[in-house]
Coordinates of C-alpha atoms in Angstrom, one line a residue:
X5 CA -45.4 -48.0 -31.9
X6 CA -43.1 -50.8 -30.8
X7 CA -39.6 -49.7 -29.9
X8 CA -37.0 -52.4 -29.5
X9 CA -34.0 -50.2 -29.6
X10 CA -31.3 -49.0 -32.0
X11 CA -28.9 -51.3 -33.8
X12 CA -25.8 -52.3 -31.9
X13 CA -22.9 -52.9 -34.3
X14 CA -21.1 -56.2 -33.8
X15 CA -24.1 -58.2 -32.4
X16 CA -26.3 -59.7 -35.1
X17 CA -29.1 -60.4 -32.6
X18 CA -29.3 -56.7 -31.8
X19 CA -29.8 -55.5 -35.3
X20 CA -33.6 -55.5 -35.0
X21 CA -34.9 -51.9 -34.9
X22 CA -38.3 -50.5 -34.1
X23 CA -38.9 -49.8 -37.7
X24 CA -37.9 -53.4 -38.8
X25 CA -40.2 -54.7 -36.0
X26 CA -43.1 -52.8 -37.4
X27 CA -42.3 -53.7 -41.0
X28 CA -42.4 -57.4 -40.0
X29 CA -45.9 -56.9 -38.5
X30 CA -46.8 -55.5 -41.9
X31 CA -45.5 -58.6 -43.6
X32 CA -47.5 -60.9 -41.2
X33 CA -50.6 -58.9 -42.0
X34 CA -50.0 -59.1 -45.7
X35 CA -49.6 -62.9 -45.4
X36 CA -52.9 -63.2 -43.5
X37 CA -54.7 -60.9 -46.1
X38 CA -53.5 -63.2 -48.9
X39 CA -54.4 -66.5 -47.1
X40 CA -57.9 -65.3 -46.1
X41 CA -58.6 -63.6 -49.4
X42 CA -59.8 -60.3 -47.8
X43 CA -61.2 -58.0 -50.5
X44 CA -60.1 -54.9 -48.5
X45 CA -56.7 -53.7 -49.8
X46 CA -54.1 -53.8 -46.9
X47 CA -52.1 -50.8 -48.2
X48 CA -55.2 -48.8 -48.7
X49 CA -56.3 -49.5 -45.1
X50 CA -52.8 -48.4 -43.8
X51 CA -53.2 -45.1 -45.8
X52 CA -56.7 -44.6 -44.3
X53 CA -57.4 -43.5 -40.7
X54 CA -58.1 -46.1 -37.9
X55 CA -61.8 -45.1 -37.9
X56 CA -61.9 -45.2 -41.7
X57 CA -60.4 -48.7 -41.8
X58 CA -63.0 -49.9 -39.4
X59 CA -65.8 -48.4 -41.4
X60 CA -64.4 -50.2 -44.4
X61 CA -64.7 -53.5 -42.5
X62 CA -68.3 -52.7 -41.5
X63 CA -69.3 -52.0 -45.0
X64 CA -67.6 -55.2 -46.3
X65 CA -69.4 -57.3 -43.7
X66 CA -72.8 -55.8 -44.8
X67 CA -72.1 -57.6 -48.2
X68 CA -71.1 -60.8 -46.5
X69 CA -67.3 -60.5 -47.1
X70 CA -64.8 -61.9 -44.7
X71 CA -63.0 -59.1 -42.8
X72 CA -59.9 -58.8 -40.4
X73 CA -60.4 -59.5 -36.7
X74 CA -60.2 -56.8 -34.1
X75 CA -56.7 -58.1 -33.2
X76 CA -55.6 -57.7 -36.8
X77 CA -57.0 -54.1 -36.8
X78 CA -55.0 -53.3 -33.6
X79 CA -51.8 -54.6 -35.3
X80 CA -52.8 -52.5 -38.4
X81 CA -53.1 -49.4 -36.1
X82 CA -49.5 -50.1 -34.9
X83 CA -48.2 -50.2 -38.4
X84 CA -50.2 -47.1 -39.4
X85 CA -48.7 -45.2 -36.4
X86 CA -45.2 -46.3 -37.4
X87 CA -45.7 -45.1 -41.0
X88 CA -46.8 -41.7 -39.8
X89 CA -43.9 -41.5 -37.4
X90 CA -41.5 -42.4 -40.2
X91 CA -42.7 -39.4 -42.1
X92 CA -42.0 -37.2 -39.1
X93 CA -38.3 -38.2 -39.1
X94 CA -35.6 -35.6 -39.9
X95 CA -33.1 -36.5 -42.6
X96 CA -31.3 -38.8 -42.8
X97 CA -34.0 -40.9 -41.3
X98 CA -33.2 -43.7 -38.7
X99 CA -32.5 -46.6 -41.1
X100 CA -33.6 -48.5 -44.2
X101 CA -36.7 -50.0 -42.6
X102 CA -37.9 -46.5 -41.7
X103 CA -37.8 -45.7 -45.5
X104 CA -39.8 -48.9 -46.1
X105 CA -42.5 -47.8 -43.8
X106 CA -42.6 -44.4 -45.5
X107 CA -43.2 -46.2 -48.8
X108 CA -46.2 -47.8 -47.4
X109 CA -47.9 -44.4 -47.2
X110 CA -47.5 -43.9 -51.0
X111 CA -50.2 -44.9 -53.4
X112 CA -47.8 -45.8 -56.3
X113 CA -45.5 -48.4 -54.7
X114 CA -46.8 -51.5 -56.6
X115 CA -44.5 -52.0 -59.6
X116 CA -46.0 -53.0 -63.0
X117 CA -43.6 -55.1 -65.0
X118 CA -43.6 -54.1 -68.7
X119 CA -44.4 -50.4 -68.6
X120 CA -43.4 -48.9 -65.2
X121 CA -44.7 -45.5 -64.5
X122 CA -42.0 -44.9 -61.9
X123 CA -38.5 -46.2 -61.5
X124 CA -36.3 -46.3 -58.4
X125 CA -32.6 -46.4 -57.6
X126 CA -31.0 -47.2 -54.3
X127 CA -27.4 -46.3 -53.5
X128 CA -25.3 -47.3 -50.5
X129 CA -23.8 -43.8 -50.3
X130 CA -25.9 -40.7 -51.0
X131 CA -22.7 -38.8 -52.1
X132 CA -22.2 -41.1 -55.1
X133 CA -23.0 -39.4 -58.4
X134 CA -26.3 -40.1 -60.2
X135 CA -24.5 -40.5 -63.5
X136 CA -23.7 -43.3 -65.8
X137 CA -20.3 -44.8 -64.8
X138 CA -18.7 -44.1 -68.2
X139 CA -19.1 -40.4 -67.8
X140 CA -17.8 -40.1 -64.2
X141 CA -14.6 -38.2 -63.7
X142 CA -12.6 -41.2 -62.7
X143 CA -13.3 -42.9 -66.0
X144 CA -12.4 -40.1 -68.4
X145 CA -9.0 -41.6 -69.2
X146 CA -10.4 -45.1 -69.4
X147 CA -13.2 -44.6 -71.9
X148 CA -11.6 -46.4 -74.8
X149 CA -10.8 -49.5 -72.7
X150 CA -14.3 -49.6 -71.3
X151 CA -15.7 -49.4 -74.8
X152 CA -13.4 -52.1 -76.1
X153 CA -14.6 -54.5 -73.3
X154 CA -18.2 -53.5 -74.0
X155 CA -17.8 -54.2 -77.7
X156 CA -16.2 -57.5 -77.1
X157 CA -18.8 -58.6 -74.5
X158 CA -21.6 -57.4 -76.8
X159 CA -20.4 -59.6 -79.6
X160 CA -20.1 -62.6 -77.2
X161 CA -23.6 -62.1 -75.9
X162 CA -25.0 -61.9 -79.5
X163 CA -23.0 -64.9 -80.5
X164 CA -24.7 -66.9 -77.6
X165 CA -28.1 -65.5 -78.6
X166 CA -28.2 -64.4 -82.3
X167 CA -31.7 -62.9 -81.8
X168 CA -30.4 -60.5 -79.3
X169 CA -30.5 -56.8 -80.4
X170 CA -27.3 -54.8 -80.0
X171 CA -28.8 -52.2 -77.7
X172 CA -30.1 -55.0 -75.4
X173 CA -26.7 -56.6 -75.3
X174 CA -25.3 -53.2 -74.1
X175 CA -28.0 -53.2 -71.3
X176 CA -27.1 -56.8 -70.3
X177 CA -23.4 -55.7 -70.2
X178 CA -24.4 -52.8 -67.9
X179 CA -26.3 -55.1 -65.6
X180 CA -23.1 -57.3 -65.3
X181 CA -20.7 -54.4 -65.5
X182 CA -19.2 -55.1 -62.0
X183 CA -18.4 -58.7 -62.9
X184 CA -17.2 -57.7 -66.4
X185 CA -15.1 -54.7 -65.2
X186 CA -16.5 -52.3 -67.7
X187 CA -18.6 -49.1 -67.8
X188 CA -21.4 -48.0 -70.1
X189 CA -23.5 -44.9 -70.8
X190 CA -26.6 -46.6 -69.2
X191 CA -27.7 -46.2 -65.6
X192 CA -29.4 -49.0 -63.5
X193 CA -32.8 -48.5 -62.0
X194 CA -35.6 -50.9 -60.9
X195 CA -39.4 -50.8 -61.3
X196 CA -39.6 -52.2 -57.7
X197 CA -38.9 -49.9 -54.8
X198 CA -38.3 -52.8 -52.5
X199 CA -35.4 -54.0 -54.7
X200 CA -34.0 -50.5 -54.5
X201 CA -34.1 -50.6 -50.7
X202 CA -32.2 -54.0 -50.8
X203 CA -29.4 -52.6 -52.9
X204 CA -29.3 -49.3 -51.0
X205 CA -28.5 -51.2 -47.8
X206 CA -26.6 -54.2 -49.1
X207 CA -23.0 -54.3 -47.8
X208 CA -23.5 -51.0 -46.1
X209 CA -21.1 -49.8 -43.3
X210 CA -21.7 -48.0 -40.1
X211 CA -21.7 -44.2 -40.6
X212 CA -22.6 -44.3 -44.2
X213 CA -25.7 -42.4 -45.5
X214 CA -27.8 -44.3 -48.0
X215 CA -30.3 -43.0 -50.4
X216 CA -33.3 -44.2 -52.4
X217 CA -34.6 -41.9 -55.2
X218 CA -37.5 -42.0 -57.6
X219 CA -38.1 -40.8 -61.2
X220 CA -41.6 -40.4 -62.5
X221 CA -41.6 -41.5 -66.1
X222 CA -44.4 -39.0 -67.1
X223 CA -42.0 -36.2 -66.0
X224 CA -39.9 -36.9 -69.1
X225 CA -42.6 -35.6 -71.5
X226 CA -44.1 -33.0 -69.1
X227 CA -40.8 -31.2 -68.4
X228 CA -38.8 -31.7 -71.5
X229 CA -39.1 -29.6 -74.7
X230 CA -38.1 -31.3 -78.0
X231 CA -35.0 -29.2 -78.1
X232 CA -33.9 -30.2 -74.6
X233 CA -33.1 -33.9 -75.2
X234 CA -34.5 -37.3 -74.3
X235 CA -34.5 -40.1 -71.8
X236 CA -35.0 -43.6 -73.0
X237 CA -36.1 -46.5 -70.8
X238 CA -34.6 -49.9 -71.9
X239 CA -36.1 -53.2 -70.7
X240 CA -34.5 -56.5 -71.3
X241 CA -36.7 -59.7 -71.4
X242 CA -35.4 -63.2 -70.9
X243 CA -32.5 -62.6 -68.5
X244 CA -33.5 -64.2 -65.1
X245 CA -31.5 -61.9 -62.8
X246 CA -32.7 -58.8 -64.6
X247 CA -36.3 -60.0 -64.3
X248 CA -35.9 -60.9 -60.6
X249 CA -34.6 -57.5 -59.9
X250 CA -37.2 -55.8 -62.0
X251 CA -34.2 -54.0 -63.5
X252 CA -34.6 -51.3 -66.2
X253 CA -31.9 -49.1 -67.7
X254 CA -32.0 -45.4 -68.5
X255 CA -30.2 -43.8 -71.4
X256 CA -30.0 -40.0 -71.8
X257 CA -29.2 -37.6 -74.6
X258 CA -26.8 -35.8 -72.3
X259 CA -24.5 -37.2 -69.6
X260 CA -26.2 -35.3 -66.9
X261 CA -29.8 -35.2 -68.0
X262 CA -31.1 -38.2 -66.0
X263 CA -30.4 -36.7 -62.6
X264 CA -32.3 -33.6 -63.8
X265 CA -35.5 -35.7 -63.5
X266 CA -35.0 -37.1 -60.0
X267 CA -38.1 -36.5 -57.9
X268 CA -38.6 -37.5 -54.3
X269 CA -35.7 -39.0 -52.5
X270 CA -34.9 -40.1 -49.0
X271 CA -31.5 -40.4 -47.2
X272 CA -31.1 -42.8 -44.3
X273 CA -28.5 -43.9 -41.8
X274 CA -26.6 -47.1 -42.5
X275 CA -25.6 -49.9 -40.1
X276 CA -23.3 -52.8 -40.9
X277 CA -25.5 -55.9 -41.3
X278 CA -28.8 -54.1 -41.4
X279 CA -30.1 -54.9 -44.9
X280 CA -33.7 -54.5 -46.1
X281 CA -35.1 -58.0 -46.9
X282 CA -38.5 -59.4 -47.4
X283 CA -38.3 -63.0 -48.5
X284 CA -42.1 -63.2 -48.9
X285 CA -41.8 -61.1 -52.0
X286 CA -38.4 -62.3 -53.2
X287 CA -36.3 -59.5 -51.7
X288 CA -33.2 -61.2 -50.4
X289 CA -29.7 -61.9 -51.5
X290 CA -30.4 -65.5 -52.6
X291 CA -33.1 -64.4 -55.0
X292 CA -31.7 -61.2 -56.3
X293 CA -28.0 -62.2 -56.5
X294 CA -28.3 -65.9 -57.2
X295 CA -25.0 -67.5 -58.3
X296 CA -27.0 -69.9 -60.5
X297 CA -27.1 -67.6 -63.4
X298 CA -26.4 -68.6 -67.0
X299 CA -25.4 -65.0 -68.0
X300 CA -23.0 -64.8 -65.1
X301 CA -21.4 -67.9 -66.5
X302 CA -21.2 -66.4 -70.0
X303 CA -19.6 -63.2 -68.6
X304 CA -17.1 -65.3 -66.6
X305 CA -16.1 -67.4 -69.6
X306 CA -15.8 -64.2 -71.8
X307 CA -13.7 -62.5 -69.1
X308 CA -11.2 -65.4 -68.9
X309 CA -10.6 -65.4 -72.6
X310 CA -10.7 -61.6 -73.3
X311 CA -8.0 -60.1 -75.4
X312 CA -7.6 -56.6 -76.8
X313 CA -10.7 -55.8 -78.9
X314 CA -9.9 -54.8 -82.5
X315 CA -13.5 -54.2 -83.9
X316 CA -15.5 -51.1 -84.2
X317 CA -16.0 -49.4 -80.8
X318 CA -19.6 -48.8 -79.6
X319 CA -20.5 -45.2 -79.9
X320 CA -21.4 -43.7 -76.4
X321 CA -24.7 -42.0 -76.3
X322 CA -25.2 -38.8 -74.3
X323 CA -21.6 -37.9 -73.7
X324 CA -22.2 -34.1 -73.9
X325 CA -23.5 -32.1 -70.9
X326 CA -26.4 -29.7 -70.9
X327 CA -25.6 -26.1 -71.5
X328 CA -27.4 -22.9 -70.3
X329 CA -28.8 -22.5 -73.8
X330 CA -30.7 -25.9 -73.4
X331 CA -32.3 -24.7 -70.2
X332 CA -33.1 -21.3 -71.7
X333 CA -34.8 -22.9 -74.7
X334 CA -36.8 -25.2 -72.4
X335 CA -37.9 -22.2 -70.3
X336 CA -39.2 -20.4 -73.4
X337 CA -41.0 -23.5 -74.6
X338 CA -42.7 -23.9 -71.2
X339 CA -43.9 -20.3 -71.5
X340 CA -45.3 -20.8 -75.0
X341 CA -47.1 -24.0 -73.8
X342 CA -48.9 -21.9 -71.2
X343 CA -49.8 -19.3 -73.9
X344 CA -47.6 -16.7 -72.4
X345 CA -45.3 -14.4 -74.2
X346 CA -42.2 -13.2 -72.3
X347 CA -41.6 -9.5 -71.8
X348 CA -38.1 -8.3 -72.4
X349 CA -37.5 -8.3 -68.7
X350 CA -38.9 -11.8 -68.2
X351 CA -37.0 -13.1 -71.2
X352 CA -33.7 -11.7 -69.7
X353 CA -34.5 -13.2 -66.3
X354 CA -35.2 -16.6 -67.7
X355 CA -31.9 -16.4 -69.6
X356 CA -30.1 -15.5 -66.4
X357 CA -31.8 -18.3 -64.5
X358 CA -30.7 -20.7 -67.2
X359 CA -27.1 -19.6 -66.7
X360 CA -27.5 -19.9 -62.9
X361 CA -29.1 -23.4 -63.1
X362 CA -26.3 -24.6 -65.4
X363 CA -23.7 -23.3 -63.0
X364 CA -25.2 -25.4 -60.2
X365 CA -24.5 -28.5 -62.2
X366 CA -20.7 -27.8 -61.8
X367 CA -21.1 -27.9 -58.0
X368 CA -22.4 -31.4 -57.6
X369 CA -20.2 -32.2 -54.6
X370 CA -21.7 -29.2 -52.7
X371 CA -25.3 -28.9 -53.9
X372 CA -27.9 -31.6 -53.5
X373 CA -29.6 -32.9 -56.6
X374 CA -33.0 -31.5 -55.4
X375 CA -31.7 -28.0 -56.0
X376 CA -30.2 -28.8 -59.4
X377 CA -33.2 -30.7 -60.8
X378 CA -35.2 -29.7 -63.9
X379 CA -38.3 -29.6 -61.7
X380 CA -36.8 -26.8 -59.6
X381 CA -35.9 -24.9 -62.7
X382 CA -39.4 -25.2 -64.0
X383 CA -40.8 -23.9 -60.7
X384 CA -38.5 -21.0 -61.0
X385 CA -39.6 -20.2 -64.5
X386 CA -43.2 -20.4 -63.5
X387 CA -42.6 -17.9 -60.7
X388 CA -41.1 -15.5 -63.3
X389 CA -44.2 -15.9 -65.5
X390 CA -46.5 -15.2 -62.6
X391 CA -44.9 -11.9 -61.7
X392 CA -45.1 -8.5 -63.3
X393 CA -42.0 -6.5 -64.3
X394 CA -42.3 -4.1 -61.4
X395 CA -42.0 -7.0 -58.9
X396 CA -38.5 -8.0 -60.1
X397 CA -36.8 -7.5 -56.7
X398 CA -39.3 -9.6 -54.9
X399 CA -39.2 -12.2 -57.6
X400 CA -35.4 -12.5 -57.3
X401 CA -35.7 -13.0 -53.5
X402 CA -38.3 -15.7 -54.0
X403 CA -36.3 -17.5 -56.7
X404 CA -33.2 -17.7 -54.5
X405 CA -35.3 -18.8 -51.6
X406 CA -36.9 -21.6 -53.8
X407 CA -33.4 -22.9 -54.7
X408 CA -32.2 -22.8 -51.1
X409 CA -35.3 -24.6 -49.8
X410 CA -34.8 -27.3 -52.3
X411 CA -31.3 -27.8 -51.1
X412 CA -31.9 -27.8 -47.3
X413 CA -34.4 -30.6 -46.4
X414 CA -32.4 -33.7 -47.1
X415 CA -29.0 -32.9 -45.8
X416 CA -27.4 -32.7 -42.3
X417 CA -26.3 -29.4 -40.9
X418 CA -22.7 -29.3 -42.2
X419 CA -23.7 -30.2 -45.8
X420 CA -26.6 -27.8 -45.7
X421 CA -24.3 -25.0 -44.7
X422 CA -22.0 -25.9 -47.6
X423 CA -24.9 -26.1 -50.1
X424 CA -26.4 -22.8 -49.0
X425 CA -23.0 -21.1 -49.4
X426 CA -22.4 -22.7 -52.9
X427 CA -25.9 -21.7 -54.1
X428 CA -25.4 -18.1 -52.9
X429 CA -22.0 -17.9 -54.5
X430 CA -23.3 -19.0 -57.9
X431 CA -26.3 -16.7 -57.5
X432 CA -24.1 -13.6 -56.8
X433 CA -22.2 -14.3 -60.0
X434 CA -25.4 -14.0 -62.1
X435 CA -27.3 -11.5 -59.9
X436 CA -24.5 -9.6 -58.1
X437 CA -26.5 -6.8 -56.4
X438 CA -30.2 -7.8 -56.8
X439 CA -31.1 -10.1 -53.9
X440 CA -31.6 -9.9 -50.2
X441 CA -32.8 -13.5 -49.5
X442 CA -31.3 -15.5 -46.7

């Protein structure tokens, strides 16, 4: 794997990293694949072994198809080695291009506009909350003002486009919320992971830790019982910047339900000036944040004329938080779906687990989202279902270990120590003398 050094802050020509170098090799190969019309899928060959990729070429030649040269295959080997090395990195990984190379190993990175099966979000700082801005603590006293501005901008957007539905006007307002200086109950995501990488690294500073996270849409129906709540995906057609960013918006029945569905996520080191770009697929500032934007002009004109809104305020959706009863109900439904009836001991353990899981949500600053996710709670419930009553002590040890393991992998040593302590503190409140896990 090529290694051209670490970034050197302050010198733009030194910002190239070994990961960026290998990603650029990938873009050159992708361009050649397109120009030559190779039938062999490039990403599939990267995910294959070196020998397997060469066998693919031999098979294609048997049918008279054009295939990559040996020089191309050697470059492909370099990229493959780099992607494997990227997955061997500890967290946070080296930089944003290291994350990009990790994505090349995944089979689901190609976004499908219209009905995405996965959505991504990139954040410049991993410690920022995964919560709609309206519900964040620093906006509690500003809710009415935000809703006034939202109601006013919604009316202006519909006035400019009478066919626009109100809920879509709210989504457009969310997309331009920074310029409009307002907050909504919606959370921005994208159907394109490369867009998420750009925004995760855009305007980053040395010493920050960025993050890119993923939510699989099928998880919504697989994990949620009818009583638990909902997540709704909102897509807005006809807005150029939204379409270029493959932007989508998530709305939840509860203020903290969206982060419960977060799946795989990766943290990475940030460097000033090191931004993920790939102009060959429209991932750059000029494309994603173009100033030639009719809606940006509408927002600017509205903002310059805004006065105190006197109309009916929009009603926030999902302002309440999930309670332990919500988790308990979901746990019982999951058991019923598996055709299992809970014993008295199992029922009590699921109820206590629900209390414990709910308590973790109050420690967001200390405990990573992986340990607080609905996926982790479901795994815990499944462990309860698999054990007999006389295995209670062992089950408790394994349950605590499950939560600890979900907290550890994606944090540095200091935050890991804090997370472990916080999880154990909350565990002892629910199970004061029943665990020996470390």
